[in-house]
Amino acid sequence: MKYYSTNHQAPVATLHDAVEQGLAPDRGLYMPEQIRQLSEEFYLHIGKLSFQEIAFEVAKAFFGDDVDEASLKQIVYDTLTFDTPVVKVDDNIYTLELFHGPTFAFKDVGARFMARLLQYFIRKDREHTGDNRIVNVLVATSGDTGSAVANGFLGVDGIHVYVLYPKGKVSKIQESQFTTLGRNITAIEVDGVFDDCQALVKSAFMDRNLTSHMILTSANSINVARFLPQAFYYFNAYAQLKQMGALKSKLTVCVPSGNFGNITAGLFAKKMGLPIDHFIAANNANDVFYNYLQTGIYTPMASKQTLANAMDVGAPSNFARIIDLYGDYNAITRDISGATYADNRIRETMKQCFKENGYILDPHGACGYQALREQLPADSVGVFLETAHPAKFKEKVDAIIGTDITIPERLQAFMRGKKQSIGMVNDFKAFKDYLLKQPQE
Ligand SMILES: *Cc1c(COP(=O)(O)O)cnc(C)c1O
């Protein structure tokens, strides 16, 4: 299958090129040319299938033309070594817990899949052309993306990952998840804020000198290989609700959103025939998309810092994909509603949900739960995505709801590792000089 750019000024690309380039040359985002419907047979039996079996069917619809079946199956099964269980939280409200992966956040699914897919293409290249150059993944992070990408790509031969993060601005738990790994993962501690890290990465992609010297790609949700696999768990949620007998005449899915990659994958699932009636994009105080839904006018702005910091995005990159998928404002508002919550409301929701349901929400999931409480229609069952384990935000969560939550052993293990990082001034020339010195084979 070919991939076109949302800006329509670049040639269509193969999957291999789209994954290796990240962003299209015209700065647009790649979209698959077709979205295939899954068979009625599949939906009829979905409740009986495992997560891996479901995901393999979905993966074939997107990647089946470009990856042979046995390899694709291997990639899917290697990625999904954990489940994404649906748990009842409140009357008619369920959560899809996406935090059972290696770094306890939903981004593990896309990061691992992308690493495996890229490895597949690199190996094929090596066999056919003898080209031994490595692929370099550059990722700027305010915490969660860096840990998921670093762990997803750890030990994958032919790929080197550089994680740029702002010095002193990520939590100890998050920092330990990408600075203690070593091997093909290099953590770069930038003397600046997250936006500076992102600017360094963007400048690198645009620097002709660098891009002719080394292969550079991104691993955030602009990359098709990271964002499309996120469709897998929407099908898994439906399958579990069906199996539990919890489905009603309608299904509403609520997604705590920042860059809108996660929800866009859900919109793709719906286009493939998954019976989701309505989506709610739940935002923190960064309300650019919410305002767009109210007014039809999209005004990106600088991000605001909030309690749910993985959603502190003022210019969501996947907005271009949503526009491309739907074509116009009216079509978008038929399928998607919005919600926006200030930190105070997030705190109240976390307290209330713990008190009434005994369920511990993290600040991101709290936005999703609250939006369903306010907007779920009576004839619909609701599912919100729990995007991170509350223990990743232990200090905040304990302070808000008065708990002392246990940090899972696998998370503690990271914190015992030895920090290794390269200090970097916030200056593109210094970053470029550093990259130019790194081995490329
Ligand atoms: C990345 C992230 C989000 C936002 O997901 P998008 O795909 O950027 O909308 C929400 N919650 C957590 C915990 C995250 O790490």
Tab-separated table of C-alpha atoms and ligand atoms in Angstrom:
chain	number	residue	atom	x	y	z
A	1	MET	CA	0.000	0.000	0.000
A	2	LYS	CA	1.157	3.532	-0.710
A	3	TYR	CA	1.151	6.478	1.670
A	4	TYR	CA	0.304	10.052	0.680
A	5	SER	CA	1.100	13.283	2.492
A	6	THR	CA	-1.648	15.369	4.118
A	7	ASN	CA	-0.101	18.373	2.325
A	8	HIS	CA	-0.419	16.634	-1.091
A	9	GLN	CA	2.833	18.205	-2.334
A	10	ALA	CA	5.069	15.142	-1.980
A	11	PRO	CA	5.153	11.952	-4.069
A	12	VAL	CA	3.358	8.932	-2.608
A	13	ALA	CA	5.688	6.769	-0.538
A	14	THR	CA	6.106	3.078	0.163
A	15	LEU	CA	5.596	1.943	3.757
A	16	HIS	CA	9.366	1.492	4.043
A	17	ASP	CA	10.011	5.113	2.986
A	18	ALA	CA	7.184	6.503	5.115
A	19	VAL	CA	8.585	4.792	8.215
A	20	GLU	CA	12.156	5.799	7.485
A	21	GLN	CA	11.244	9.426	6.709
A	22	GLY	CA	8.717	10.064	9.480
A	23	LEU	CA	7.464	13.364	8.112
A	24	ALA	CA	6.840	13.678	4.352
A	25	PRO	CA	9.222	15.984	2.410
A	26	ASP	CA	6.456	18.615	2.135
A	27	ARG	CA	6.199	18.596	5.968
A	28	GLY	CA	2.833	16.792	5.805
A	29	LEU	CA	1.883	13.597	7.648
A	30	TYR	CA	1.650	10.288	5.824
A	31	MET	CA	-1.760	8.613	5.447
A	32	PRO	CA	-2.464	5.128	4.039
A	33	GLU	CA	-4.194	5.296	0.650
A	34	GLN	CA	-6.802	2.760	1.732
A	35	ILE	CA	-8.560	1.915	4.941
A	36	ARG	CA	-9.814	-1.638	4.562
A	37	GLN	CA	-12.979	-2.911	6.199
A	38	LEU	CA	-12.599	-6.044	8.257
A	39	SER	CA	-14.994	-8.896	7.501
A	40	GLU	CA	-18.351	-9.495	9.195
A	41	GLU	CA	-17.010	-12.889	10.142
A	42	PHE	CA	-14.206	-11.197	12.101
A	43	TYR	CA	-16.598	-8.982	14.055
A	44	LEU	CA	-18.896	-11.913	14.739
A	45	HIS	CA	-16.148	-13.926	16.439
A	46	ILE	CA	-14.010	-11.129	17.829
A	47	GLY	CA	-15.094	-11.809	21.421
A	48	LYS	CA	-13.385	-15.202	21.258
A	49	LEU	CA	-10.064	-14.018	19.826
A	50	SER	CA	-6.900	-13.167	21.779
A	51	PHE	CA	-5.410	-9.678	21.635
A	52	GLN	CA	-2.600	-10.974	19.419
A	53	GLU	CA	-5.032	-12.657	17.023
A	54	ILE	CA	-7.153	-9.515	16.779
A	55	ALA	CA	-4.131	-7.290	16.245
A	56	PHE	CA	-2.761	-9.549	13.529
A	57	GLU	CA	-5.998	-9.181	11.518
A	58	VAL	CA	-5.863	-5.398	11.892
A	59	ALA	CA	-2.153	-5.321	11.028
A	60	LYS	CA	-2.750	-7.337	7.842
A	61	ALA	CA	-5.255	-4.719	6.663
A	62	PHE	CA	-2.618	-1.978	6.871
A	63	PHE	CA	0.718	-3.719	6.388
A	64	GLY	CA	-0.193	-7.009	4.686
A	65	ASP	CA	0.853	-5.782	1.211
A	66	ASP	CA	4.306	-4.747	2.386
A	67	VAL	CA	5.379	-7.333	4.939
A	68	ASP	CA	5.159	-11.081	4.383
A	69	GLU	CA	2.594	-12.790	6.575
A	70	ALA	CA	4.973	-14.793	8.759
A	71	SER	CA	7.144	-11.753	9.524
A	72	LEU	CA	4.136	-9.560	10.225
A	73	LYS	CA	2.770	-12.128	12.620
A	74	GLN	CA	6.127	-12.244	14.384
A	75	ILE	CA	6.208	-8.425	14.654
A	76	VAL	CA	2.693	-8.304	16.115
A	77	TYR	CA	3.275	-11.163	18.541
A	78	ASP	CA	6.633	-9.701	19.651
A	79	THR	CA	4.977	-6.340	20.282
A	80	LEU	CA	1.949	-7.529	22.245
A	81	THR	CA	3.501	-9.451	25.075
A	82	PHE	CA	1.047	-7.899	27.522
A	83	ASP	CA	-2.706	-7.426	27.655
A	84	THR	CA	-4.828	-4.266	27.661
A	85	PRO	CA	-7.654	-5.283	30.002
A	86	VAL	CA	-11.049	-3.592	30.199
A	87	VAL	CA	-12.033	-2.881	33.810
A	88	LYS	CA	-15.373	-1.652	35.141
A	89	VAL	CA	-15.022	1.643	36.994
A	90	ASP	CA	-18.533	3.059	37.405
A	91	ASP	CA	-22.102	2.499	36.148
A	92	ASN	CA	-21.779	1.989	32.398
A	93	ILE	CA	-18.240	3.321	32.498
A	94	TYR	CA	-15.273	1.083	31.785
A	95	THR	CA	-11.605	1.783	31.341
A	96	LEU	CA	-9.218	0.257	28.851
A	97	GLU	CA	-5.975	-0.060	30.817
A	98	LEU	CA	-3.178	0.593	28.375
A	99	PHE	CA	-0.434	0.643	30.966
A	100	HIS	CA	0.696	-2.951	31.260
A	101	GLY	CA	3.615	-2.653	28.833
A	102	PRO	CA	7.349	-2.294	29.551
A	103	THR	CA	7.197	1.412	30.502
A	104	PHE	CA	3.629	1.445	31.815
A	105	ALA	CA	2.218	3.768	29.162
A	106	PHE	CA	0.199	3.178	25.979
A	107	LYS	CA	3.050	4.413	23.803
A	108	ASP	CA	4.794	1.070	24.353
A	109	VAL	CA	2.555	-0.555	21.733
A	110	GLY	CA	3.396	1.808	18.886
A	111	ALA	CA	7.047	2.185	19.854
A	112	ARG	CA	7.689	-1.554	19.966
A	113	PHE	CA	5.815	-2.185	16.730
A	114	MET	CA	7.706	0.568	14.938
A	115	ALA	CA	11.046	-0.781	16.183
A	116	ARG	CA	10.223	-4.269	14.905
A	117	LEU	CA	8.927	-3.028	11.555
A	118	LEU	CA	11.930	-0.812	10.964
A	119	GLN	CA	14.228	-3.681	11.861
A	120	TYR	CA	12.448	-5.851	9.271
A	121	PHE	CA	13.055	-3.267	6.532
A	122	ILE	CA	16.674	-2.674	7.562
A	123	ARG	CA	17.412	-6.409	7.413
A	124	LYS	CA	15.845	-6.673	3.971
A	125	ASP	CA	17.931	-3.728	2.781
A	126	ARG	CA	21.076	-5.322	4.087
A	127	GLU	CA	20.345	-8.573	2.293
A	128	HIS	CA	19.565	-6.885	-1.007
A	129	THR	CA	21.962	-3.971	-1.210
A	130	GLY	CA	24.661	-4.768	1.340
A	131	ASP	CA	24.041	-1.257	2.696
A	132	ASN	CA	25.207	-1.442	6.295
A	133	ARG	CA	24.346	2.074	7.381
A	134	ILE	CA	22.374	2.362	10.582
A	135	VAL	CA	19.105	4.259	11.005
A	136	ASN	CA	19.123	6.960	13.672
A	137	VAL	CA	15.951	7.719	15.569
A	138	LEU	CA	15.797	11.173	17.131
A	139	VAL	CA	13.161	11.779	19.754
A	140	ALA	CA	12.458	14.786	21.945
A	141	THR	CA	10.595	13.969	25.109
A	142	SER	CA	8.977	15.552	28.113
A	143	GLY	CA	8.925	12.091	29.707
A	144	ASP	CA	6.696	9.328	28.363
A	145	THR	CA	7.617	9.226	24.684
A	146	GLY	CA	11.317	8.903	25.441
A	147	SER	CA	10.879	5.953	27.758
A	148	ALA	CA	8.532	4.063	25.441
A	149	VAL	CA	10.723	4.630	22.380
A	150	ALA	CA	13.974	3.812	24.195
A	151	ASN	CA	12.583	0.562	25.573
A	152	GLY	CA	10.853	-0.350	22.320
A	153	PHE	CA	14.098	0.021	20.353
A	154	LEU	CA	16.484	-1.351	22.978
A	155	GLY	CA	18.811	-3.952	21.469
A	156	VAL	CA	17.325	-3.694	17.969
A	157	ASP	CA	20.301	-4.035	15.631
A	158	GLY	CA	20.810	-1.480	12.867
A	159	ILE	CA	19.106	1.304	14.818
A	160	HIS	CA	20.505	3.908	17.213
A	161	VAL	CA	18.170	6.047	19.314
A	162	TYR	CA	18.936	9.529	20.653
A	163	VAL	CA	16.516	10.712	23.333
A	164	LEU	CA	16.670	14.463	23.971
A	165	TYR	CA	15.160	15.601	27.244
A	166	PRO	CA	15.112	18.829	29.240
A	167	LYS	CA	17.508	18.839	32.196
A	168	GLY	CA	15.683	18.802	35.521
A	169	LYS	CA	12.231	18.802	33.897
A	170	VAL	CA	11.329	15.104	33.837
A	171	SER	CA	10.494	12.999	36.858
A	172	LYS	CA	13.120	10.608	38.304
A	173	ILE	CA	11.028	7.593	37.333
A	174	GLN	CA	10.719	8.787	33.756
A	175	GLU	CA	14.381	9.755	33.492
A	176	SER	CA	15.509	6.363	34.774
A	177	GLN	CA	13.528	4.636	32.041
A	178	PHE	CA	15.668	6.016	29.231
A	179	THR	CA	18.977	7.003	30.840
A	180	THR	CA	19.876	3.627	32.340
A	181	LEU	CA	19.631	1.424	29.264
A	182	GLY	CA	22.910	1.951	27.398
A	183	ARG	CA	23.556	-0.221	24.289
A	184	ASN	CA	21.919	1.448	21.272
A	185	ILE	CA	20.147	4.085	23.360
A	186	THR	CA	21.820	7.454	24.058
A	187	ALA	CA	20.140	9.928	26.399
A	188	ILE	CA	20.979	13.582	25.751
A	189	GLU	CA	20.287	15.942	28.615
A	190	VAL	CA	19.648	19.372	27.124
A	191	ASP	CA	20.165	22.532	29.096
A	192	GLY	CA	16.752	23.927	28.190
A	193	VAL	CA	13.024	23.161	28.151
A	194	PHE	CA	11.079	20.565	26.158
A	195	ASP	CA	10.423	23.000	23.291
A	196	ASP	CA	14.197	23.469	22.938
A	197	CYS	CA	14.647	19.694	22.607
A	198	GLN	CA	11.945	19.567	19.974
A	199	ALA	CA	13.525	22.503	18.112
A	200	LEU	CA	16.926	20.738	18.061
A	201	VAL	CA	15.327	17.609	16.604
A	202	LYS	CA	13.394	19.591	13.989
A	203	SER	CA	16.530	21.495	12.952
A	204	ALA	CA	18.384	18.211	12.563
A	205	PHE	CA	15.730	16.825	10.203
A	206	MET	CA	15.961	19.985	8.092
A	207	ASP	CA	19.756	20.138	7.959
A	208	ARG	CA	20.929	18.940	4.534
A	209	ASN	CA	24.466	18.301	5.760
A	210	LEU	CA	23.242	15.984	8.460
A	211	THR	CA	20.607	14.190	6.427
A	212	SER	CA	23.085	13.435	3.656
A	213	HIS	CA	25.574	12.126	6.199
A	214	MET	CA	23.225	9.928	8.218
A	215	ILE	CA	19.738	8.389	8.034
A	216	LEU	CA	17.467	10.202	10.488
A	217	THR	CA	13.901	9.420	11.446
A	218	SER	CA	11.403	10.298	14.129
A	219	ALA	CA	9.462	8.044	16.453
A	220	ASN	CA	6.649	10.233	17.689
A	221	SER	CA	3.063	9.810	16.538
A	222	ILE	CA	3.740	11.526	13.221
A	223	ASN	CA	5.373	8.243	12.187
A	224	VAL	CA	2.790	5.903	10.612
A	225	ALA	CA	4.442	2.854	12.128
A	226	ARG	CA	4.017	4.250	15.597
A	227	PHE	CA	0.526	5.597	15.298
A	228	LEU	CA	-1.406	3.017	13.223
A	229	PRO	CA	-0.732	0.049	15.569
A	230	GLN	CA	-2.525	2.030	18.247
A	231	ALA	CA	-5.726	0.961	16.464
A	232	PHE	CA	-5.155	-2.596	17.776
A	233	TYR	CA	-6.390	-2.010	21.295
A	234	TYR	CA	-9.649	-0.326	20.296
A	235	PHE	CA	-10.628	-3.656	18.731
A	236	ASN	CA	-9.449	-5.451	21.847
A	237	ALA	CA	-11.639	-3.197	24.023
A	238	TYR	CA	-14.671	-3.972	21.892
A	239	ALA	CA	-13.943	-7.698	21.997
A	240	GLN	CA	-13.741	-7.677	25.789
A	241	LEU	CA	-16.938	-5.638	26.237
A	242	LYS	CA	-18.688	-8.049	23.912
A	243	GLN	CA	-17.381	-11.059	25.818
A	244	MET	CA	-18.413	-9.483	29.144
A	245	GLY	CA	-21.930	-8.829	27.813
A	246	ALA	CA	-21.429	-5.126	28.579
A	247	LEU	CA	-22.271	-3.699	25.137
A	248	LYS	CA	-25.388	-1.559	24.827
A	249	SER	CA	-26.989	-0.178	21.683
A	250	LYS	CA	-24.195	2.375	21.437
A	251	LEU	CA	-20.506	2.602	22.317
A	252	THR	CA	-18.731	5.835	23.239
A	253	VAL	CA	-14.948	5.929	23.496
A	254	CYS	CA	-13.184	8.716	25.338
A	255	VAL	CA	-9.496	9.399	24.721
A	256	PRO	CA	-7.287	11.658	26.863
A	257	SER	CA	-5.501	13.558	24.099
A	258	GLY	CA	-2.393	15.646	23.524
A	259	ASN	CA	-0.933	15.215	20.051
A	260	PHE	CA	-4.090	13.317	18.992
A	261	GLY	CA	-2.237	10.272	17.665
A	262	ASN	CA	-4.055	7.886	19.958
A	263	ILE	CA	-7.547	9.122	19.115
A	264	THR	CA	-6.720	9.254	15.396
A	265	ALA	CA	-5.876	5.549	15.526
A	266	GLY	CA	-9.330	5.006	17.065
A	267	LEU	CA	-10.939	6.957	14.241
A	268	PHE	CA	-9.175	4.630	11.794
A	269	ALA	CA	-10.589	1.642	13.691
A	270	LYS	CA	-14.084	3.073	13.280
A	271	LYS	CA	-13.479	3.535	9.535
A	272	MET	CA	-12.532	-0.157	9.417
A	273	GLY	CA	-15.992	-0.997	10.671
A	274	LEU	CA	-15.454	-1.215	14.415
A	275	PRO	CA	-18.854	-0.240	15.861
A	276	ILE	CA	-17.905	2.844	17.877
A	277	ASP	CA	-20.677	5.442	17.719
A	278	HIS	CA	-18.926	8.417	19.164
A	279	PHE	CA	-15.554	9.672	20.378
A	280	ILE	CA	-14.771	12.222	23.043
A	281	ALA	CA	-11.363	13.905	22.991
A	282	ALA	CA	-10.630	14.809	26.605
A	283	ASN	CA	-8.092	17.597	27.088
A	284	ASN	CA	-6.462	19.238	30.055
A	285	ALA	CA	-6.262	23.049	30.042
A	286	ASN	CA	-4.673	22.885	26.575
A	287	ASP	CA	-7.967	23.430	24.795
A	288	VAL	CA	-7.031	24.130	21.166
A	289	PHE	CA	-9.020	21.170	19.795
A	290	TYR	CA	-11.928	21.793	22.148
A	291	ASN	CA	-12.147	25.368	20.863
A	292	TYR	CA	-11.984	24.133	17.298
A	293	LEU	CA	-14.994	21.876	17.918
A	294	GLN	CA	-16.942	24.801	19.394
A	295	THR	CA	-16.077	27.375	16.737
A	296	GLY	CA	-14.709	25.678	13.627
A	297	ILE	CA	-11.570	27.782	13.972
A	298	TYR	CA	-8.234	26.134	14.698
A	299	THR	CA	-5.797	28.359	16.567
A	300	PRO	CA	-2.647	26.526	17.673
A	301	MET	CA	-0.801	28.164	20.559
A	302	ALA	CA	2.029	27.672	23.039
A	303	SER	CA	1.394	24.807	25.440
A	304	LYS	CA	0.442	25.347	29.080
A	305	GLN	CA	1.936	23.241	31.881
A	306	THR	CA	-0.613	21.067	33.684
A	307	LEU	CA	-0.931	18.130	36.032
A	308	ALA	CA	-1.525	15.826	33.055
A	309	ASN	CA	1.748	16.836	31.431
A	310	ALA	CA	1.885	14.241	28.646
A	311	MET	CA	-1.067	16.125	27.149
A	312	ASP	CA	0.523	19.580	27.341
A	313	VAL	CA	0.359	20.226	23.624
A	314	GLY	CA	-0.661	23.527	22.068
A	315	ALA	CA	-0.409	22.481	18.418
A	316	PRO	CA	-1.475	18.827	18.109
A	317	SER	CA	0.451	17.295	15.209
A	318	ASN	CA	-2.228	14.780	14.231
A	319	PHE	CA	-4.855	17.475	13.677
A	320	ALA	CA	-3.825	17.372	10.006
A	321	ARG	CA	-4.716	13.670	9.888
A	322	ILE	CA	-8.164	14.229	11.388
A	323	ILE	CA	-8.933	16.956	8.853
A	324	ASP	CA	-7.714	14.723	6.042
A	325	LEU	CA	-9.756	11.746	7.269
A	326	TYR	CA	-13.026	13.658	7.546
A	327	GLY	CA	-12.698	16.437	5.008
A	328	ASP	CA	-14.810	19.002	6.831
A	329	TYR	CA	-15.811	20.446	10.164
A	330	ASN	CA	-19.387	19.106	10.191
A	331	ALA	CA	-18.243	15.550	9.595
A	332	ILE	CA	-15.725	15.868	12.428
A	333	THR	CA	-18.259	17.160	14.945
A	334	ARG	CA	-20.678	14.332	14.086
A	335	ASP	CA	-18.110	11.799	15.310
A	336	ILE	CA	-16.082	13.669	17.939
A	337	SER	CA	-16.959	15.818	20.938
A	338	GLY	CA	-14.537	17.583	23.217
A	339	ALA	CA	-13.899	18.313	26.875
A	340	THR	CA	-11.315	20.421	28.687
A	341	TYR	CA	-10.364	20.351	32.362
A	342	ALA	CA	-8.271	22.621	34.560
A	343	ASP	CA	-5.957	21.025	37.134
A	344	ASN	CA	-8.447	21.640	39.966
A	345	ARG	CA	-11.121	19.649	38.180
A	346	ILE	CA	-8.647	16.831	37.507
A	347	ARG	CA	-7.804	16.674	41.226
A	348	GLU	CA	-11.486	16.617	42.241
A	349	THR	CA	-12.201	13.839	39.762
A	350	MET	CA	-9.320	11.705	41.026
A	351	LYS	CA	-10.565	12.088	44.616
A	352	GLN	CA	-14.197	11.428	43.729
A	353	CYS	CA	-13.452	8.348	41.634
A	354	PHE	CA	-11.270	6.829	44.333
A	355	LYS	CA	-13.851	7.558	47.034
A	356	GLU	CA	-16.862	6.274	45.105
A	357	ASN	CA	-15.369	3.487	43.022
A	358	GLY	CA	-12.075	2.645	44.710
A	359	TYR	CA	-10.342	3.116	41.362
A	360	ILE	CA	-7.067	5.056	41.203
A	361	LEU	CA	-6.903	7.279	38.136
A	362	ASP	CA	-3.767	8.941	36.877
A	363	PRO	CA	-4.220	12.624	35.929
A	364	HIS	CA	-4.570	11.811	32.196
A	365	GLY	CA	-7.144	9.075	32.636
A	366	ALA	CA	-9.032	11.365	35.021
A	367	CYS	CA	-9.823	13.709	32.109
A	368	GLY	CA	-11.277	10.757	30.212
A	369	TYR	CA	-13.379	9.496	33.088
A	370	GLN	CA	-14.751	12.958	33.864
A	371	ALA	CA	-15.786	13.551	30.249
A	372	LEU	CA	-17.762	10.293	30.221
A	373	ARG	CA	-19.435	11.188	33.525
A	374	GLU	CA	-20.631	14.413	31.955
A	375	GLN	CA	-21.386	13.378	28.395
A	376	LEU	CA	-22.241	9.673	28.168
A	377	PRO	CA	-25.702	9.195	26.591
A	378	ALA	CA	-28.127	6.886	28.439
A	379	ASP	CA	-28.244	4.341	25.604
A	380	SER	CA	-24.476	4.032	25.407
A	381	VAL	CA	-21.761	2.217	27.282
A	382	GLY	CA	-18.587	4.264	27.728
A	383	VAL	CA	-14.913	3.331	27.719
A	384	PHE	CA	-12.120	5.727	28.520
A	385	LEU	CA	-8.477	4.957	27.827
A	386	GLU	CA	-6.222	4.852	30.898
A	387	THR	CA	-3.043	5.988	29.173
A	388	ALA	CA	-0.510	5.583	31.997
A	389	HIS	CA	-0.073	3.691	35.246
A	390	PRO	CA	-0.823	5.947	38.253
A	391	ALA	CA	2.498	4.900	39.826
A	392	LYS	CA	4.301	6.845	37.078
A	393	PHE	CA	2.856	9.924	38.776
A	394	LYS	CA	3.112	8.569	42.293
A	395	GLU	CA	3.973	11.822	44.069
A	396	LYS	CA	1.090	13.716	42.517
A	397	VAL	CA	-1.408	10.879	42.887
A	398	ASP	CA	-0.555	10.187	46.537
A	399	ALA	CA	-0.721	13.882	47.403
A	400	ILE	CA	-4.130	14.264	45.751
A	401	ILE	CA	-5.975	11.194	46.952
A	402	GLY	CA	-3.991	10.367	50.102
A	403	THR	CA	-2.783	6.945	49.002
A	404	ASP	CA	0.649	5.382	49.131
A	405	ILE	CA	0.592	3.447	45.894
A	406	THR	CA	3.140	0.727	45.317
A	407	ILE	CA	5.546	1.185	42.453
A	408	PRO	CA	5.474	-2.021	40.403
A	409	GLU	CA	8.704	-4.024	40.675
A	410	ARG	CA	9.524	-3.636	36.970
A	411	LEU	CA	9.326	0.138	37.373
A	412	GLN	CA	11.497	0.093	40.490
A	413	ALA	CA	14.101	-1.919	38.631
A	414	PHE	CA	14.710	1.006	36.268
A	415	MET	CA	15.351	3.274	39.226
A	416	ARG	CA	18.145	1.051	40.466
A	417	GLY	CA	20.015	1.386	37.155
A	418	LYS	CA	22.959	3.727	36.667
A	419	LYS	CA	22.206	7.008	34.895
A	420	GLN	CA	24.233	7.563	31.723
A	421	SER	CA	23.603	10.703	29.712
A	422	ILE	CA	25.400	13.190	27.521
A	423	GLY	CA	25.082	16.815	28.632
A	424	MET	CA	24.280	19.208	25.780
A	425	VAL	CA	24.053	22.984	25.604
A	426	ASN	CA	20.938	24.298	23.918
A	427	ASP	CA	22.654	25.054	20.633
A	428	PHE	CA	22.070	23.370	17.298
A	429	LYS	CA	25.687	23.640	16.171
A	430	ALA	CA	26.863	21.711	19.233
A	431	PHE	CA	24.199	19.048	18.699
A	432	LYS	CA	25.062	18.747	15.024
A	433	ASP	CA	28.802	18.443	15.698
A	434	TYR	CA	28.051	15.715	18.197
A	435	LEU	CA	25.872	13.757	15.751
A	436	LEU	CA	28.432	14.066	12.940
A	437	LYS	CA	31.001	12.286	15.102
A	438	GLN	CA	28.853	9.218	15.726
A	439	PRO	CA	29.616	5.984	13.813
A	440	GLN	CA	27.147	5.195	11.022
A	441	GLU	CA	27.712	1.480	10.505
B	1	LIG	C1	1.224	10.619	25.070
B	1	LIG	C2	0.219	10.576	26.168
B	1	LIG	C3	-1.100	11.078	26.004
B	1	LIG	C4	-1.534	11.773	24.739
B	1	LIG	O1	-1.598	10.930	23.612
B	1	LIG	P1	-1.660	11.567	22.144
B	1	LIG	O2	-1.564	10.422	21.217
B	1	LIG	O3	-0.470	12.487	22.047
B	1	LIG	O4	-2.936	12.314	22.050
B	1	LIG	C5	-1.987	10.920	27.037
B	1	LIG	N1	-1.624	10.349	28.202
B	1	LIG	C6	-0.377	9.870	28.408
B	1	LIG	C7	-0.044	9.275	29.726
B	1	LIG	C8	0.581	9.969	27.403
B	1	LIG	O5	1.821	9.507	27.626
